Short mmCIF file of C-alpha atoms in Angstrom, two decimals:
data_model
loop_
_atom_site.label_atom_id
_atom_site.label_comp_id
_atom_site.label_asym_id
_atom_site.label_seq_id
_atom_site.Cartn_x
_atom_site.Cartn_y
_atom_site.Cartn_z
CA MET A 141 127.02 163.18 120.48
CA SER A 142 123.30 162.93 119.09
CA SER A 143 122.80 164.19 115.78
CA PRO A 144 120.46 166.77 115.37
CA THR A 145 117.20 166.62 113.10
CA SER A 146 117.30 168.59 109.44
CA ASN A 147 115.78 171.66 111.09
CA ASP A 148 117.64 172.08 114.14
CA LEU A 149 119.75 175.23 114.50
CA VAL A 150 122.95 174.36 115.19
CA ARG A 151 125.57 177.11 116.61
CA ARG A 152 128.84 174.91 116.50
CA PRO A 153 128.53 172.77 113.31
CA PHE A 154 132.03 171.67 113.13
CA GLU A 155 131.99 170.03 116.70
CA GLY A 156 133.16 166.64 116.59
CA LEU A 157 135.43 166.73 113.58
CA PRO A 158 139.34 166.83 113.87
CA ASN A 159 140.67 170.45 113.96
CA GLU A 160 137.52 171.91 114.39
CA GLN A 161 139.13 175.51 115.20
CA ASP A 162 140.91 175.54 111.81
CA LEU A 163 137.74 174.60 110.19
CA VAL A 164 136.25 177.73 111.42
CA ALA A 165 139.16 179.63 110.45
CA MET A 166 138.71 178.55 106.97
CA ARG A 167 135.22 179.47 107.13
CA GLN A 168 135.54 182.72 108.41
CA LEU A 169 139.14 184.23 108.81
CA ILE A 170 141.32 182.57 105.89
CA PRO A 171 141.00 183.79 102.20
CA ALA A 172 142.67 180.89 100.97
CA ALA A 173 143.51 177.41 102.44
CA THR A 174 143.01 173.70 101.96
CA MET A 175 142.63 170.74 104.22
CA ALA A 176 142.93 166.96 103.02
CA ALA A 177 140.11 164.41 104.15
CA LYS A 178 138.60 161.16 103.13
CA THR A 179 135.02 160.08 103.11
CA THR A 180 133.98 156.85 104.90
CA ALA A 181 133.57 153.40 103.20
CA GLU A 182 129.88 154.01 103.10
CA TYR A 183 130.33 157.04 101.10
CA GLY A 184 133.01 155.50 98.57
CA SER A 185 136.50 156.12 100.52
CA LEU A 186 137.05 158.98 98.07
CA ASP A 187 139.88 161.81 98.56
CA VAL A 188 138.13 164.73 99.75
CA GLU A 189 139.82 168.35 99.61
CA LEU A 190 138.12 170.79 102.04
CA ALA A 191 138.95 174.35 100.66
CA THR A 192 137.99 178.01 101.71
CA ILE A 193 136.18 178.83 98.58
CA LEU A 194 135.70 177.75 95.02
CA PRO A 195 135.49 179.45 91.47
CA MET A 196 131.88 181.07 91.35
CA ALA A 197 131.13 180.33 95.14
CA TRP A 198 130.50 176.27 93.99
CA PRO A 199 129.93 174.21 97.02
CA ALA A 200 131.65 171.24 95.53
CA VAL A 201 133.41 170.10 92.50
CA ARG A 202 134.25 166.36 91.45
CA ARG A 203 137.58 166.29 89.95
CA THR A 204 138.41 164.40 86.96
CA ASP A 205 140.48 162.13 89.01
CA GLY A 206 137.38 161.39 90.99
CA SER A 207 138.71 163.20 93.92
CA LEU A 208 136.00 165.91 95.78
CA THR A 209 136.72 169.26 96.48
CA VAL A 210 134.33 171.27 98.82
CA GLY A 211 134.13 174.80 99.44
CA ILE A 212 133.48 175.56 103.15
CA GLN A 213 132.70 179.29 102.53
CA ALA A 214 129.96 178.77 100.08
CA PRO A 215 126.36 179.55 100.85
CA PHE A 216 124.29 176.33 102.28
CA PRO A 217 120.79 176.29 103.02
CA GLY A 218 119.42 175.10 106.45
CA ASN A 219 120.28 176.02 110.08
CA ASP A 220 123.52 173.36 110.05
CA LEU A 221 126.46 174.35 108.20
CA SER A 222 127.61 170.80 108.73
CA ARG A 223 124.47 169.28 106.82
CA GLY A 224 124.96 171.80 103.83
CA LEU A 225 128.64 170.41 103.47
CA GLY A 226 127.59 166.72 103.94
CA GLN A 227 124.96 166.92 101.49
CA ALA A 228 127.39 168.76 98.92
CA VAL A 229 129.84 165.71 99.36
CA ARG A 230 127.25 163.41 98.84
CA LEU A 231 125.82 165.15 95.71
CA ALA A 232 129.34 165.60 94.37
CA ALA A 233 130.01 161.91 94.85
CA ALA A 234 127.40 160.94 92.48
CA LEU A 235 128.46 163.47 89.62
CA ASP A 236 130.56 162.54 86.54
CA PRO A 237 134.19 163.40 87.01
CA GLY A 238 134.97 167.15 86.08
CA SER A 239 131.55 168.41 87.34
CA PRO A 240 130.51 171.09 89.89
CA ILE A 241 127.89 171.39 92.23
CA THR A 242 126.51 174.75 91.81
CA ALA A 243 123.70 174.88 94.23
CA VAL A 244 122.90 172.66 97.47
CA THR A 245 119.38 171.30 98.37
CA LEU A 246 118.66 169.27 101.50
CA ASP A 247 116.67 166.44 101.91
CA GLU A 248 115.13 164.88 105.11
CA ASP A 249 118.06 162.33 105.14
CA SER A 250 120.75 164.90 104.20
CA PRO A 251 124.18 163.61 105.97
CA ARG A 252 126.29 165.87 108.15
CA LEU A 253 130.11 166.62 107.55
CA GLN A 254 130.55 164.27 110.53
CA ASP A 255 128.66 161.28 108.86
CA VAL A 256 130.32 161.14 105.42
CA LEU A 257 134.06 161.90 106.54
CA ASP A 258 136.61 159.61 107.84
CA LEU A 259 137.14 161.07 111.23
CA ASP A 260 140.66 159.21 111.48
CA GLY A 261 142.42 161.42 109.19
CA GLY A 262 144.64 164.17 110.02
CA PHE A 263 142.83 167.01 108.85
CA GLU A 264 145.72 169.35 108.70
CA ILE A 265 145.33 172.88 107.30
CA GLN A 266 147.43 174.18 104.52
CA VAL A 267 147.25 178.08 104.18
CA GLN A 268 147.93 178.70 100.62
CA ASP A 269 149.05 182.04 98.87
CA THR A 270 147.02 181.76 95.74
CA PHE A 271 143.95 180.02 94.51
CA GLU A 272 146.06 177.38 92.22
CA PHE A 273 144.54 174.91 94.20
CA TRP A 274 141.14 175.60 91.76
CA LEU A 275 142.78 173.93 88.95
CA ASP A 276 142.12 170.50 88.22
CA PRO A 277 145.55 168.70 87.53
CA SER A 278 144.31 167.63 84.29
CA ALA A 279 142.76 171.17 82.96
CA GLU A 280 143.98 172.91 80.26
CA ARG A 281 145.54 176.38 81.71
CA THR A 282 143.54 178.54 78.89
CA GLY A 283 143.98 182.71 79.44
CA GLU A 284 140.53 182.91 81.07
CA ILE A 285 141.43 180.48 83.54
CA GLU A 286 144.82 182.26 84.30
CA ARG A 287 142.74 185.60 84.45
CA ALA A 288 140.26 184.32 86.75
CA ILE A 289 142.78 182.86 89.19
CA SER A 290 144.80 186.18 88.91
CA GLN A 291 141.86 188.15 89.78
CA ALA A 292 140.97 186.02 92.69
CA ASN A 293 144.79 186.26 93.65
CA ASP A 294 144.60 189.98 93.77
CA SER A 295 141.59 189.79 96.56
CA ILE A 296 144.10 187.66 98.97
CA MET A 297 144.88 189.52 102.39
CA PRO A 298 148.31 187.82 103.15
CA THR A 299 147.61 185.29 105.82
CA ARG A 300 150.00 183.13 107.92
CA PRO A 301 149.48 180.65 110.92
CA VAL A 302 151.64 181.60 113.94
CA THR A 303 154.12 179.43 114.99
CA GLY A 304 153.54 178.66 118.75
CA LEU A 305 150.22 179.80 118.90
CA ALA A 306 148.15 176.60 117.64
CA HIS A 307 145.07 178.09 115.54
CA GLY A 308 146.39 181.64 115.69
CA TYR A 309 146.49 183.84 112.26
CA TRP A 310 148.37 186.69 111.36
CA VAL A 311 146.72 188.77 108.63
CA ASP A 312 147.87 191.92 106.94
CA ALA A 313 144.74 193.67 106.27
CA GLY A 314 146.44 196.82 104.47
CA ALA A 315 146.37 199.66 106.84
CA LYS A 316 146.71 197.21 109.92
CA GLU A 317 147.80 194.07 110.95
CA HIS A 318 145.83 191.61 112.88
CA LEU A 319 146.22 188.70 115.01
CA ARG A 320 143.27 186.31 115.00
CA TRP A 321 143.19 183.38 117.50
CA VAL A 322 140.19 180.66 117.16
CA LEU A 323 139.63 179.37 120.87
CA ASP A 324 137.33 176.48 121.91
CA ALA A 325 137.46 177.92 125.48
CA ASP A 326 134.11 178.91 127.22
CA GLU A 327 133.50 182.57 125.89
CA GLU A 328 132.81 184.01 129.34
CA LYS A 329 136.16 182.44 130.43
CA VAL A 330 137.86 183.86 127.53
CA ILE A 331 136.26 187.51 128.38
CA ASP A 332 137.19 187.04 131.91
CA ALA A 333 141.03 186.03 131.02
CA VAL A 334 141.19 189.00 128.75
CA SER A 335 139.69 191.36 131.49
CA ARG A 336 142.25 190.29 134.09
CA LEU A 337 145.25 190.78 131.96
CA HIS A 338 143.72 194.13 130.41
CA ALA A 339 143.36 195.56 134.36
CA ARG A 340 147.21 194.55 134.48
CA ARG A 341 147.89 196.20 130.89
CA GLU A 342 148.96 192.92 129.72
CA SER A 343 146.58 192.04 127.34
CA GLY A 344 148.62 192.87 124.31
CA ILE A 345 150.56 190.53 122.63
CA GLY A 346 153.68 192.74 122.78
CA GLU A 347 155.02 196.48 122.38
CA GLY A 348 152.59 198.62 120.44
CA THR A 349 149.93 195.91 119.82
CA LYS A 350 146.33 195.99 121.31
CA TYR A 351 143.32 193.88 122.21
CA VAL A 352 140.25 195.01 120.31
CA GLY A 353 137.67 192.76 120.47
CA SER A 354 136.49 189.03 119.59
CA PHE A 355 134.35 187.17 117.09
CA ARG A 356 131.84 184.53 117.81
CA ALA A 357 131.93 182.31 114.84
CA GLU A 358 130.75 178.92 114.36
CA GLY A 359 130.23 178.27 118.48
CA LEU A 360 133.82 179.59 118.91
CA THR A 361 135.31 182.65 120.23
CA ILE A 362 137.92 184.49 118.26
CA PRO A 363 139.99 187.36 120.09
CA VAL A 364 141.72 190.02 117.70
CA TRP A 365 144.65 192.07 118.36
CA ASP A 366 145.64 194.96 116.37
CA LEU A 367 149.26 195.05 115.38
CA PRO A 368 151.79 197.88 114.15
CA LYS A 369 152.45 198.09 110.49
CA GLY A 370 155.36 195.94 109.70
CA TYR A 371 155.04 193.50 112.95
CA GLY A 372 154.60 190.54 110.71
CA ALA A 373 153.79 187.05 111.75
CA GLU A 374 157.48 186.82 112.99
CA GLY A 375 156.80 189.57 115.49
CA VAL A 376 153.71 187.63 116.92
CA GLU A 377 155.93 184.23 117.06
CA ALA A 378 158.57 186.12 119.17
CA GLU A 379 156.08 187.00 121.61
CA ALA A 380 154.13 183.94 121.50
CA GLU A 381 155.12 181.87 124.40
CA ALA A 382 155.08 184.45 126.99
CA PHE A 383 151.75 185.82 125.46
CA ARG A 384 150.35 182.15 125.37
CA THR A 385 151.87 181.48 129.16
CA ARG A 386 150.11 184.41 130.61
CA PHE A 387 146.75 184.13 128.71
CA GLU A 388 146.41 180.52 129.92
CA GLU A 389 146.98 181.42 133.32
CA ALA A 390 144.42 184.17 133.48
CA LEU A 391 142.04 181.63 131.70
CA ALA A 392 142.43 179.03 134.24
CA SER A 393 141.87 181.49 137.35
CA THR A 394 138.98 180.95 139.58
CA GLU A 395 139.42 183.93 141.68
CA PRO A 396 136.43 186.37 141.56
CA LEU A 397 137.10 189.65 139.18
CA SER A 398 138.55 192.69 140.73
CA THR A 399 136.71 196.05 140.75
CA LEU A 400 139.22 197.13 138.09
CA GLU A 401 138.97 193.91 136.07
CA ARG A 402 135.38 194.08 136.38
CA ARG A 403 135.48 197.64 135.02
CA ALA A 404 137.71 196.18 131.99
CA ARG A 405 135.48 193.61 131.57
CA GLY A 406 132.32 195.99 130.74
CA GLY A 407 134.32 197.56 127.83
CA ILE A 408 135.60 194.23 126.42
CA VAL A 409 131.85 192.94 126.46
CA ALA A 410 130.94 195.90 124.38
CA ARG A 411 133.44 194.64 121.74
CA GLN A 412 131.95 191.27 120.97
CA VAL A 413 130.67 190.72 117.49
CA THR A 414 129.12 187.78 116.07
CA LEU A 415 129.63 186.39 112.56
CA ARG A 416 126.93 184.49 110.63
#
């Protein structure tokens, strides 16, 4: 896969990285999560913790032990999120231990994340209940630090990965609960699949649930379902196998849409939203 130039618009910036779908979820859906990685030998073979967000929305921090933590949800310049993140890694690696990167400026030779990370790593996501991962292990836990973490924790909407539905996330949004499922299938095929199920009144996860639309984010499609209050991640998991089976069957279908399915599709297309 060729690397885009520094000015190219890249709609799918995490393509080619392991666990692309969870990286998109960390960028757009999950309040607090981390993922372990490592830089290549060319960039020092440093331990890297990819994180959803850091204090002050810093792009990156060089820890006192020399490792790096990078905030995926930070603002980055340019048209390629991967290049902004790769540059954050390169800049942080050059810092003295215990220092943050407060802003990223791109150069003509700024690397992409695919260039600086060892792609043989596991890239396994860890959804966190708190922002305790902000703390440098050797840092003193002052009252100010404790208050900052406590305030940040208060903003977290409870979020859990759904067992049996890879890259699916349950979230408690207060008045409602949702399932958000990050898919790497073609968007038009996803819409067709939901249309087929909707026409059969099978597009819900289970009783009382409802498909409400989908996001486009970092080049991937993220369908969303409303869940009854109290449904919980456990409720989704109880229906996950049956739901996944019928969804994948609908996704694999090559039959033309029926009149009823085409009518359902029109309403579904109107509920697509793009996240930037």
